[in-house]
Amino acid sequence: MRSDYAHLILLDLVIYETHRSGYDPVKNVQDFWDKYPLSTIQDYIVVLHPDTSDKENLKVNPQLSEFSVELLRVLIAYLMIHMTQLDLGKVSISIGVNKEAIDTSKAISDFFNRISPSNTNS
C-alpha cells in the first residue's frame, strides 16, 4: 500500500473503533476538547483550505468552504450545549442517513475481527 494513503486508513479506523468493546464516546469528546480549544480548531480548518496566496493555483472549493464553516459551527454548538447544560435530547438527528455507513463499518469491523482473532481492536 502506498504511504500517501495511510491517512485514509486512519480515518476509516475512526469509524470502525465505534464497534469495539468498551468504546467510550464520552471519553472521545472529553479528549477532543481537552486537546483542541476553539482557536486551534479554527486555525486547523483554515490550514485545510487551499493556499489562497497562490492566485494561479487557487482552486476554491465552495463545498469545502461550506463544510468547514458548518463543522466549526456544529463544534461550537456542541460546546455551548455542554457549557450551558442544555438538553441534547432536544436535538433530532436522522439516523437513517448514517445507518447504512454505520452498518457497513460494522460488517467490515466484524470481518476483520473474525479473520484476526488476536486483533487488539476488539
N, CA, C and O atoms as a MOPAC input file, in Angstrom:
PM7 MOZYME 1SCF
protein

 N      0.84200 1    -1.16900 1     0.00000 1
 C      0.00000 1     0.00000 1     0.00000 1
 C      0.88900 1     1.23600 1     0.00000 1
 O      1.94500 1     1.26300 1     0.63300 1
 N      0.44300 1     2.24900 1    -0.71800 1
 C      1.21100 1     3.48200 1    -0.77900 1
 C      1.05000 1     4.25600 1     0.52100 1
 O     -0.04500 1     4.36200 1     1.07300 1
 N      2.17100 1     4.79600 1     0.99400 1
 C      2.14700 1     5.50000 1     2.27500 1
 C      1.30900 1     6.77600 1     2.23000 1
 O      0.83600 1     7.23400 1     3.27000 1
 N      1.11500 1     7.36000 1     1.04000 1
 C      0.32500 1     8.58700 1     0.98300 1
 C     -1.16900 1     8.33000 1     1.16400 1
 O     -1.95600 1     9.27300 1     1.23600 1
 N     -1.56500 1     7.04500 1     1.23800 1
 C     -2.96000 1     6.70500 1     1.51500 1
 C     -3.16000 1     6.25900 1     2.96100 1
 O     -4.28300 1     5.95500 1     3.36200 1
 N     -2.10300 1     6.21800 1     3.73200 1
 C     -2.19000 1     5.75300 1     5.11800 1
 C     -3.14700 1     6.61400 1     5.94400 1
 O     -3.84400 1     6.10500 1     6.82100 1
 N     -3.18000 1     7.90800 1     5.66400 1
 C     -4.08100 1     8.78700 1     6.41800 1
 C     -5.54600 1     8.43300 1     6.17600 1
 O     -6.39200 1     8.65400 1     7.04200 1
 N     -5.84500 1     7.88300 1     4.99400 1
 C     -7.22300 1     7.48500 1     4.71100 1
 C     -7.62300 1     6.28200 1     5.55700 1
 O     -8.76900 1     6.17900 1     5.99400 1
 N     -6.68800 1     5.38300 1     5.78300 1
 C     -6.96400 1     4.21800 1     6.62900 1
 C     -7.22900 1     4.67700 1     8.06000 1
 O     -8.11400 1     4.14700 1     8.73200 1
 N     -6.46600 1     5.65500 1     8.52100 1
 C     -6.69300 1     6.17900 1     9.87500 1
 C     -8.11100 1     6.73900 1    10.01300 1
 O     -8.74900 1     6.57500 1    11.05300 1
 N     -8.59600 1     7.39500 1     8.96600 1
 C     -9.95500 1     7.92400 1     9.01600 1
 C    -10.98400 1     6.79600 1     9.04200 1
 O    -11.99900 1     6.89500 1     9.73200 1
 N    -10.72600 1     5.72800 1     8.29400 1
 C    -11.62200 1     4.56800 1     8.33700 1
 C    -11.61300 1     3.92900 1     9.71700 1
 O    -12.66300 1     3.53600 1    10.22600 1
 N    -10.44400 1     3.82200 1    10.32100 1
 C    -10.34100 1     3.19100 1    11.63200 1
 C    -11.13600 1     3.94200 1    12.70000 1
 O    -11.61900 1     3.33400 1    13.65500 1
 N    -11.27200 1     5.24000 1    12.54500 1
 C    -12.06900 1     6.02200 1    13.49000 1
 C    -13.51800 1     5.53400 1    13.46900 1
 O    -14.16400 1     5.45000 1    14.51300 1
 N    -14.01600 1     5.21900 1    12.29400 1
 C    -15.38400 1     4.70500 1    12.19600 1
 C    -15.46400 1     3.29900 1    12.77100 1
 O    -16.41000 1     2.97800 1    13.49100 1
 N    -14.48400 1     2.46000 1    12.46200 1
 C    -14.52600 1     1.06600 1    12.92400 1
 C    -14.38100 1     0.95500 1    14.44300 1
 O    -14.92600 1     0.03000 1    15.04600 1
 N    -13.65800 1     1.87900 1    15.06500 1
 C    -13.44000 1     1.78000 1    16.51300 1
 C    -14.74600 1     1.92500 1    17.29600 1
 O    -14.82100 1     1.52500 1    18.45700 1
 N    -15.76600 1     2.49200 1    16.66800 1
 C    -17.04800 1     2.63600 1    17.36500 1
 C    -17.69200 1     1.28100 1    17.65600 1
 O    -18.61100 1     1.19400 1    18.47100 1
 N    -17.22100 1     0.23700 1    17.00300 1
 C    -17.78400 1    -1.10500 1    17.18700 1
 C    -16.97400 1    -1.94100 1    18.17700 1
 O    -17.34000 1    -3.08000 1    18.46900 1
 N    -15.89100 1    -1.39100 1    18.69000 1
 C    -15.06200 1    -2.11100 1    19.66700 1
 C    -15.76800 1    -2.23100 1    20.99000 1
 O    -16.55800 1    -1.37100 1    21.37900 1
 N    -15.47500 1    -3.30000 1    21.66600 1
 C    -15.97000 1    -3.45900 1    23.02600 1
 C    -15.30800 1    -2.38900 1    23.89500 1
 O    -14.09300 1    -2.20300 1    23.83800 1
 N    -16.09200 1    -1.70200 1    24.67900 1
 C    -15.54500 1    -0.66900 1    25.55000 1
 C    -15.41700 1     0.69800 1    24.90600 1
 O    -14.86500 1     1.61600 1    25.51200 1
 N    -15.92200 1     0.85000 1    23.68000 1
 C    -15.87400 1     2.16100 1    23.01700 1
 C    -16.58000 1     3.18900 1    23.90900 1
 O    -17.69600 1     2.95700 1    24.37500 1
 N    -15.92400 1     4.31400 1    24.13500 1
 C    -16.46200 1     5.33000 1    25.02900 1
 C    -16.52200 1     6.68500 1    24.31500 1
 O    -15.53000 1     7.41300 1    24.28400 1
 N    -17.68500 1     7.02300 1    23.74100 1
 C    -17.78000 1     8.29700 1    23.02800 1
 C    -17.58900 1     9.50200 1    23.94600 1
 O    -17.08300 1    10.53600 1    23.51000 1
 N    -17.98700 1     9.38000 1    25.20300 1
 C    -17.81600 1    10.49800 1    26.14100 1
 C    -16.33900 1    10.80000 1    26.33300 1
 O    -15.94500 1    11.96500 1    26.38300 1
 N    -15.51000 1     9.75200 1    26.44200 1
 C    -14.06200 1     9.93900 1    26.57700 1
 C    -13.49500 1    10.62200 1    25.33000 1
 O    -12.63200 1    11.49400 1    25.43400 1
 N    -13.98200 1    10.22300 1    24.15000 1
 C    -13.50800 1    10.85500 1    22.91900 1
 C    -13.83600 1    12.33800 1    22.89200 1
 O    -13.01100 1    13.15700 1    22.48700 1
 N    -15.04700 1    12.68100 1    23.32600 1
 C    -15.44300 1    14.08900 1    23.36600 1
 C    -14.56600 1    14.84300 1    24.36200 1
 O    -14.06500 1    15.92700 1    24.06000 1
 N    -14.38400 1    14.26900 1    25.54200 1
 C    -13.55900 1    14.91100 1    26.57000 1
 C    -12.12300 1    15.10200 1    26.08100 1
 O    -11.54500 1    16.17800 1    26.23600 1
 N    -11.55400 1    14.05200 1    25.49100 1
 C    -10.18100 1    14.13400 1    24.98000 1
 C    -10.05100 1    15.20900 1    23.90600 1
 O     -9.07100 1    15.95400 1    23.88000 1
 N    -11.04700 1    15.28500 1    23.01900 1
 C    -11.01300 1    16.27000 1    21.93700 1
 C    -10.97900 1    17.68900 1    22.50000 1
 O    -10.12600 1    18.49200 1    22.12200 1
 N    -11.91600 1    17.99300 1    23.41000 1
 C    -11.98500 1    19.35400 1    23.93000 1
 C    -10.80500 1    19.68300 1    24.84700 1
 O    -10.43100 1    20.84800 1    24.98100 1
 N    -10.21700 1    18.66100 1    25.47800 1
 C     -9.00900 1    18.89400 1    26.26700 1
 C     -7.82700 1    19.25300 1    25.37100 1
 O     -6.94500 1    20.01500 1    25.76600 1
 N     -7.82200 1    18.70600 1    24.18200 1
 C     -6.68100 1    18.87300 1    23.26700 1
 C     -6.82100 1    20.07400 1    22.32700 1
 O     -5.82300 1    20.69600 1    21.96300 1
 N     -8.06000 1    20.40300 1    21.93200 1
 C     -8.26000 1    21.41700 1    20.89700 1
 C     -9.20200 1    22.53000 1    21.35600 1
 O    -10.41900 1    22.34900 1    21.34700 1
 N     -8.65200 1    23.67700 1    21.75500 1
 C     -9.51600 1    24.82200 1    22.02000 1
 C    -10.07400 1    25.37000 1    20.68900 1
 O     -9.54100 1    25.08100 1    19.61800 1
 N    -11.13500 1    26.14900 1    20.77700 1
 C    -11.78000 1    26.66600 1    19.56300 1
 C    -10.81900 1    27.38400 1    18.62900 1
 O    -10.91100 1    27.23000 1    17.41100 1
 N     -9.91300 1    28.15400 1    19.17500 1
 C     -8.97600 1    28.89700 1    18.31800 1
 C     -8.09800 1    27.95200 1    17.51100 1
 O     -7.78900 1    28.23100 1    16.35200 1
 N     -7.69200 1    26.83600 1    18.11000 1
 C     -6.87600 1    25.85000 1    17.39200 1
 C     -7.69200 1    25.15300 1    16.32300 1
 O     -7.20000 1    24.92000 1    15.22000 1
 N     -8.93000 1    24.82000 1    16.63500 1
 C     -9.81000 1    24.18000 1    15.65500 1
 C     -9.97900 1    25.09200 1    14.44400 1
 O     -9.86900 1    24.65100 1    13.30000 1
 N    -10.24500 1    26.35100 1    14.70900 1
 C    -10.40700 1    27.30600 1    13.61300 1
 C     -9.12600 1    27.40200 1    12.78300 1
 O     -9.18600 1    27.42400 1    11.55400 1
 N     -7.98200 1    27.46000 1    13.44100 1
 C     -6.69900 1    27.52400 1    12.72500 1
 C     -6.49800 1    26.28900 1    11.83900 1
 O     -6.05700 1    26.41200 1    10.69600 1
 N     -6.81700 1    25.10800 1    12.36000 1
 C     -6.64200 1    23.87900 1    11.58100 1
 C     -7.58400 1    23.83400 1    10.38100 1
 O     -7.19300 1    23.39000 1     9.30200 1
 N     -8.80400 1    24.28500 1    10.56300 1
 C     -9.73400 1    24.29700 1     9.43900 1
 C     -9.22800 1    25.23600 1     8.35000 1
 O     -9.33100 1    24.91900 1     7.16500 1
 N     -8.69200 1    26.36900 1     8.72900 1
 C     -8.12700 1    27.31100 1     7.75400 1
 C     -6.96800 1    26.65800 1     7.00200 1
 O     -6.84700 1    26.81500 1     5.78800 1
 N     -6.12000 1    25.92700 1     7.72200 1
 C     -4.96300 1    25.27500 1     7.09500 1
 C     -5.39500 1    24.20900 1     6.09000 1
 O     -4.68700 1    23.96300 1     5.11300 1
 N     -6.52600 1    23.58700 1     6.31100 1
 C     -7.00600 1    22.54600 1     5.40300 1
 C     -7.45400 1    23.09200 1     4.04800 1
 O     -7.58400 1    22.33800 1     3.08400 1
 N     -7.68700 1    24.38700 1     3.97900 1
 C     -8.11700 1    25.00200 1     2.72400 1
 C     -6.92100 1    25.23000 1     1.80800 1
 O     -5.78500 1    25.33300 1     2.27200 1
 N     -7.18000 1    25.31000 1     0.50400 1
 C     -6.07900 1    25.56000 1    -0.44100 1
 C     -5.37700 1    26.88300 1    -0.13300 1
 O     -5.95000 1    27.79300 1     0.46600 1
 N     -4.13200 1    26.95300 1    -0.55900 1
 C     -3.33000 1    28.14900 1    -0.34900 1
 C     -3.90600 1    29.29600 1    -1.18400 1
 O     -3.85200 1    29.26500 1    -2.41300 1
 N     -4.44600 1    30.28300 1    -0.52100 1
 C     -5.05800 1    31.39500 1    -1.24500 1
 C     -4.04200 1    32.45300 1    -1.66100 1
 O     -4.39500 1    33.40800 1    -2.35400 1
 N     -2.77700 1    32.29500 1    -1.24500 1
 C     -1.77000 1    33.28100 1    -1.63500 1
 C     -1.26000 1    33.03400 1    -3.05000 1
 O     -0.70000 1    33.93900 1    -3.66900 1
 N     -1.44300 1    31.82600 1    -3.56900 1
 C     -1.00100 1    31.48900 1    -4.92600 1
 C     -2.19500 1    31.62300 1    -5.85700 1
 O     -2.94900 1    30.67100 1    -6.06000 1
 N     -2.36100 1    32.81900 1    -6.42400 1
 C     -3.55000 1    33.11700 1    -7.22900 1
 C     -3.64200 1    32.24200 1    -8.48100 1
 O     -4.74700 1    31.96700 1    -8.94600 1
 N     -2.51300 1    31.79900 1    -9.03600 1
 C     -2.55200 1    30.96600 1   -10.24100 1
 C     -3.08700 1    29.57300 1    -9.94200 1
 O     -3.80400 1    28.99500 1   -10.75900 1
 N     -2.75200 1    29.04100 1    -8.80300 1
 C     -3.15900 1    27.67700 1    -8.46400 1
 C     -4.34700 1    27.62400 1    -7.52000 1
 O     -4.67800 1    26.56900 1    -6.98000 1
 N     -4.98300 1    28.76400 1    -7.32800 1
 C     -6.10400 1    28.82400 1    -6.40400 1
 C     -7.27700 1    28.00500 1    -6.93800 1
 O     -7.80600 1    28.27300 1    -8.01600 1
 N     -7.66200 1    27.01700 1    -6.16700 1
 C     -8.80800 1    26.19000 1    -6.52100 1
 C     -9.74900 1    26.21700 1    -5.32400 1
 O     -9.69400 1    25.34400 1    -4.45800 1
 N    -10.59000 1    27.20400 1    -5.28600 1
 C    -11.52400 1    27.33100 1    -4.17900 1
 C    -12.63500 1    26.31100 1    -4.37500 1
 O    -13.28300 1    26.25900 1    -5.42100 1
 N    -12.83200 1    25.51700 1    -3.36100 1
 C    -13.87600 1    24.51100 1    -3.39400 1
 C    -15.01400 1    25.00700 1    -2.50300 1
 O    -14.90100 1    24.97300 1    -1.27800 1
 N    -16.10700 1    25.46600 1    -3.11000 1
 C    -17.18600 1    26.02500 1    -2.28400 1
 C    -17.78500 1    24.99800 1    -1.32000 1
 O    -18.25600 1    25.36800 1    -0.24400 1
 N    -17.77400 1    23.71800 1    -1.69000 1
 C    -18.30100 1    22.68900 1    -0.79000 1
 C    -17.41300 1    22.53800 1     0.43300 1
 O    -17.91100 1    22.36600 1     1.54600 1
 N    -16.08000 1    22.60300 1     0.23300 1
 C    -15.15400 1    22.52400 1     1.36400 1
 C    -15.32300 1    23.74300 1     2.26300 1
 O    -15.31800 1    23.62200 1     3.48800 1
 N    -15.47100 1    24.90100 1     1.66100 1
 C    -15.66400 1    26.11300 1     2.45000 1
 C    -16.95000 1    26.04000 1     3.26000 1
 O    -16.95500 1    26.36700 1     4.44700 1
 N    -18.03200 1    25.61500 1     2.63400 1
 C    -19.30900 1    25.49900 1     3.33400 1
 C    -19.21600 1    24.46300 1     4.45400 1
 O    -19.69500 1    24.69300 1     5.56400 1
 N    -18.58900 1    23.31100 1     4.15100 1
 C    -18.44500 1    22.26500 1     5.16200 1
 C    -17.60600 1    22.75100 1     6.33900 1
 O    -17.93700 1    22.47800 1     7.49300 1
 N    -16.53900 1    23.45800 1     6.05500 1
 C    -15.66700 1    23.96100 1     7.11600 1
 C    -16.41200 1    24.89600 1     8.04700 1
 O    -16.26500 1    24.81000 1     9.26600 1
 N    -17.21300 1    25.79100 1     7.48000 1
 C    -17.99900 1    26.71400 1     8.29300 1
 C    -19.01300 1    25.93000 1     9.12400 1
 O    -19.17900 1    26.19400 1    10.31500 1
 N    -19.68600 1    24.97400 1     8.50100 1
 C    -20.68800 1    24.17800 1     9.20900 1
 C    -20.05200 1    23.30900 1    10.30000 1
 O    -20.62300 1    23.14700 1    11.37900 1
 N    -18.87800 1    22.75500 1    10.02000 1
 C    -18.17000 1    21.94300 1    11.01400 1
 C    -17.80300 1    22.78700 1    12.22700 1
 O    -18.02400 1    22.37400 1    13.36500 1
 N    -17.24900 1    23.95800 1    11.98700 1
 C    -16.91000 1    24.84500 1    13.09900 1
 C    -18.16700 1    25.25100 1    13.86200 1
 O    -18.17100 1    25.29100 1    15.09300 1
 N    -19.22800 1    25.55000 1    13.12500 1
 C    -20.49200 1    25.94500 1    13.75900 1
 C    -21.02900 1    24.83100 1    14.65800 1
 O    -21.46100 1    25.10600 1    15.77700 1
 N    -21.01000 1    23.57600 1    14.19200 1
 C    -21.57000 1    22.48500 1    14.99900 1
 C    -20.68000 1    22.18000 1    16.20200 1
 O    -21.18700 1    21.84900 1    17.27400 1
 N    -19.36800 1    22.28700 1    16.04100 1
 C    -18.48400 1    22.07400 1    17.18800 1
 C    -18.72900 1    23.12600 1    18.26700 1
 O    -18.77600 1    22.81200 1    19.45600 1
 N    -18.88500 1    24.37500 1    17.83800 1
 C    -19.17600 1    25.43400 1    18.79400 1
 C    -20.53400 1    25.18800 1    19.44600 1
 O    -20.68700 1    25.38300 1    20.65200 1
 N    -21.51600 1    24.76300 1    18.66000 1
 C    -22.84700 1    24.49400 1    19.20500 1
 C    -22.79900 1    23.38600 1    20.24700 1
 O    -23.39800 1    23.51500 1    21.31500 1
 N    -22.08900 1    22.29100 1    19.94800 1
 C    -21.97000 1    21.21400 1    20.92500 1
 C    -21.26900 1    21.69100 1    22.19300 1
 O    -21.65400 1    21.31400 1    23.30000 1
 N    -20.25500 1    22.50800 1    22.03300 1
 C    -19.56500 1    23.05000 1    23.20000 1
 C    -20.51300 1    23.93100 1    24.02200 1
 O    -20.54300 1    23.83800 1    25.24900 1
 N    -21.27700 1    24.77500 1    23.35000 1
 C    -22.21100 1    25.66400 1    24.05600 1
 C    -23.32100 1    24.86700 1    24.73500 1
 O    -23.74400 1    25.21700 1    25.83600 1
 N    -23.79800 1    23.80100 1    24.09500 1
 C    -24.80500 1    22.93600 1    24.72500 1
 C    -24.24400 1    22.37000 1    26.02000 1
 O    -24.92900 1    22.33000 1    27.04200 1
 N    -23.00800 1    21.93800 1    25.96700 1
 C    -22.37900 1    21.37300 1    27.16800 1
 C    -22.17400 1    22.44800 1    28.24000 1
 O    -22.49900 1    22.24500 1    29.41000 1
 N    -21.63200 1    23.58900 1    27.82100 1
 C    -21.31600 1    24.64100 1    28.78900 1
 C    -22.56900 1    25.19400 1    29.46700 1
 O    -22.53400 1    25.52100 1    30.65400 1
 N    -23.66300 1    25.30200 1    28.73500 1
 C    -24.89100 1    25.86000 1    29.30300 1
 C    -25.83600 1    24.77100 1    29.80800 1
 O    -26.94900 1    25.05000 1    30.25400 1
 N    -25.37300 1    23.54200 1    29.72900 1
 C    -26.10400 1    22.37600 1    30.21000 1
 C    -27.49300 1    22.26100 1    29.60500 1
 O    -28.46200 1    21.94200 1    30.29400 1
 N    -27.57500 1    22.52700 1    28.29900 1
 C    -28.83100 1    22.34100 1    27.58000 1
 C    -29.08000 1    20.84400 1    27.40000 1
 O    -28.15300 1    20.03700 1    27.46300 1
 N    -30.31200 1    20.49500 1    27.18000 1
 C    -30.69300 1    19.10300 1    26.98700 1
 C    -30.42800 1    18.70400 1    25.53500 1
 O    -31.14200 1    19.13600 1    24.63000 1
 N    -29.41700 1    17.89300 1    25.31700 1
 C    -29.07600 1    17.43800 1    23.96700 1
 C    -30.16100 1    16.52600 1    23.40800 1
 O    -30.21100 1    16.27800 1    22.20300 1
 N    -31.02500 1    16.02800 1    24.28500 1
 C    -32.13900 1    15.20000 1    23.83900 1
 C    -33.09600 1    15.94500 1    22.92500 1
 O    -33.88700 1    15.33000 1    22.21000 1
 N    -33.02500 1    17.26000 1    22.94900 1
 C    -33.87700 1    18.07800 1    22.08000 1
 C    -33.38600 1    18.06100 1    20.63100 1
 O    -34.12400 1    18.43400 1    19.71900 1
 N    -32.15500 1    17.63200 1    20.42400 1
 C    -31.57900 1    17.59400 1    19.08000 1
 C    -32.08000 1    16.34400 1    18.37400 1
 O    -31.89800 1    15.22900 1    18.86400 1
 N    -32.70400 1    16.53200 1    17.23900 1
 C    -33.23700 1    15.41400 1    16.47600 1
 C    -32.34700 1    15.18600 1    15.25700 1
 O    -32.33000 1    15.99600 1    14.33000 1
 N    -31.61700 1    14.08800 1    15.26700 1
 C    -30.71900 1    13.75500 1    14.16100 1
 C    -31.27900 1    12.52100 1    13.46500 1
 O    -31.55500 1    11.50900 1    14.10800 1
 N    -31.44300 1    12.60800 1    12.16600 1
 C    -31.96100 1    11.47400 1    11.40500 1
 C    -30.89500 1    10.38700 1    11.33600 1
 O    -29.85400 1    10.56500 1    10.70300 1
 N    -31.16100 1     9.26900 1    11.98800 1
 C    -30.17800 1     8.19000 1    11.97100 1
 C    -30.21000 1     7.42500 1    10.66000 1
 O    -29.24400 1     6.74800 1    10.30900 1
 N    -31.31400 1     7.52900 1     9.93700 1
 C    -31.43500 1     6.81200 1     8.67000 1
 C    -30.35800 1     7.20200 1     7.67300 1
 O    -29.87700 1     6.36000 1     6.91500 1
 N    -29.98100 1     8.45900 1     7.66900 1
 C    -28.97300 1     8.94800 1     6.73300 1
 C    -27.63300 1     8.25900 1     6.97100 1
 O    -26.92000 1     7.94300 1     6.01900 1
 N    -27.29300 1     8.02600 1     8.22100 1
 C    -25.99100 1     7.45700 1     8.56300 1
 C    -26.03000 1     5.96300 1     8.84100 1
 O    -24.97600 1     5.34500 1     8.99400 1
 N    -27.20600 1     5.37000 1     8.91100 1
 C    -27.33900 1     3.96500 1     9.27500 1
 C    -26.59900 1     3.05100 1     8.30900 1
 O    -25.94900 1     2.09800 1     8.73700 1
 N    -26.68700 1     3.32600 1     7.02100 1
 C    -26.00700 1     2.48000 1     6.04000 1
 C    -24.49100 1     2.49800 1     6.24800 1
 O    -23.84700 1     1.45100 1     6.19900 1
 N    -23.92600 1     3.67000 1     6.47800 1
 C    -22.48000 1     3.77300 1     6.70400 1
 C    -22.08000 1     3.05800 1     7.98700 1
 O    -21.04300 1     2.39600 1     8.03300 1
 N    -22.89800 1     3.19000 1     9.02800 1
 C    -22.59800 1     2.52500 1    10.29900 1
 C    -22.71100 1     1.01100 1    10.14600 1
 O    -21.86700 1     0.27000 1    10.65100 1
 N    -23.75100 1     0.55000 1     9.45200 1
 C    -23.92400 1    -0.88600 1     9.22000 1
 C    -22.76300 1    -1.46100 1     8.40800 1
 O    -22.27400 1    -2.55300 1     8.69800 1
 N    -22.33300 1    -0.72400 1     7.39700 1
 C    -21.20400 1    -1.17400 1     6.57200 1
 C    -19.92900 1    -1.24300 1     7.39200 1
 O    -19.17400 1    -2.20900 1     7.28600 1
 N    -19.68100 1    -0.22500 1     8.20800 1
 C    -18.46500 1    -0.23700 1     9.02700 1
 C    -18.50200 1    -1.37200 1    10.04300 1
 O    -17.46700 1    -1.95900 1    10.35700 1
 N    -19.68400 1    -1.68000 1    10.55400 1
 C    -19.82900 1    -2.79600 1    11.49400 1
 C    -19.51300 1    -4.12000 1    10.79800 1
 O    -18.82500 1    -4.96800 1    11.36700 1
 N    -20.00600 1    -4.30400 1     9.57900 1
 C    -19.73500 1    -5.53200 1     8.82400 1
 C    -18.24300 1    -5.68300 1     8.54800 1
 O    -17.70400 1    -6.78300 1     8.66200 1
 N    -17.57900 1    -4.60500 1     8.19000 1
 C    -16.13300 1    -4.64800 1     7.92400 1
 C    -15.37300 1    -4.92900 1     9.20600 1
 O    -14.44600 1    -5.73900 1     9.21600 1
 N    -15.75800 1    -4.26600 1    10.28700 1
 C    -15.10800 1    -4.49700 1    11.57300 1
 C    -15.27400 1    -5.95100 1    12.01300 1
 O    -14.31700 1    -6.58000 1    12.46400 1
 N    -16.47400 1    -6.47400 1    11.88300 1
 C    -16.72700 1    -7.87700 1    12.23600 1
 C    -15.88500 1    -8.82200 1    11.39300 1
 O    -15.35600 1    -9.80900 1    11.90500 1
 N    -15.75800 1    -8.52400 1    10.10000 1
 C    -14.96300 1    -9.35300 1     9.20500 1
 C    -13.50900 1    -9.41100 1     9.67800 1
 O    -12.92800 1   -10.49000 1     9.78800 1
 N    -12.93600 1    -8.26100 1     9.95000 1
 C    -11.53600 1    -8.24200 1    10.38200 1
 C    -11.34800 1    -8.88200 1    11.74900 1
 O    -10.30500 1    -9.48000 1    12.01400 1
 N    -12.33000 1    -8.76500 1    12.60500 1
 C    -12.24200 1    -9.43500 1    13.90400 1
 C    -12.29900 1   -10.95200 1    13.75300 1
 O    -11.66800 1   -11.67400 1    14.52500 1
 N    -13.05200 1   -11.44400 1    12.76500 1
 C    -13.13600 1   -12.89200 1    12.52700 1
 C    -11.83800 1   -13.44900 1    11.95000 1
 O    -11.40000 1   -14.53400 1    12.33300 1
 N    -11.22500 1   -12.70800 1    11.02900 1
 C    -10.01600 1   -13.25600 1    10.38800 1
 C     -8.76600 1   -13.02300 1    11.21600 1
 O     -7.72300 1   -13.62200 1    10.95400 1
 N     -8.86500 1   -12.16500 1    12.20400 1
 C     -7.71200 1   -11.87500 1    13.05400 1
 C     -8.12400 1   -11.98400 1    14.51700 1
 O     -8.37700 1   -10.96900 1    15.16600 1
 N     -8.19500 1   -13.21300 1    15.04200 1
 C     -8.66000 1   -13.38100 1    16.41900 1
 C     -7.79800 1   -12.65200 1    17.44600 1
 O     -8.27800 1   -12.33000 1    18.53300 1
 N     -6.54500 1   -12.38800 1    17.12200 1
 C     -5.68600 1   -11.68800 1    18.06300 1
 C     -5.73500 1   -10.17700 1    17.88200 1
 O     -4.90500 1    -9.45300 1    18.43200 1
 N     -6.71700 1    -9.69800 1    17.10400 1
 C     -6.86900 1    -8.28500 1    16.84000 1
 C     -7.04800 1    -7.52900 1    18.16400 1
 O     -7.91000 1    -7.86800 1    18.97500 1
 N     -6.22500 1    -6.51100 1    18.36100 1
 C     -6.28200 1    -5.74100 1    19.60600 1
 C     -7.40900 1    -4.72900 1    19.60300 1
 O     -7.62800 1    -4.06000 1    20.61300 1
 N     -8.14000 1    -4.59400 1    18.49000 1
 C     -9.24200 1    -3.63600 1    18.42200 1
 C    -10.52800 1    -4.19600 1    18.99100 1
 O    -11.54000 1    -3.49400 1    19.00100 1
 N    -10.53300 1    -5.40100 1    19.45500 1
 C    -11.78600 1    -5.95900 1    19.96300 1
 C    -11.78400 1    -6.03500 1    21.46000 1
 O    -12.76300 1    -6.48100 1    22.05700 1

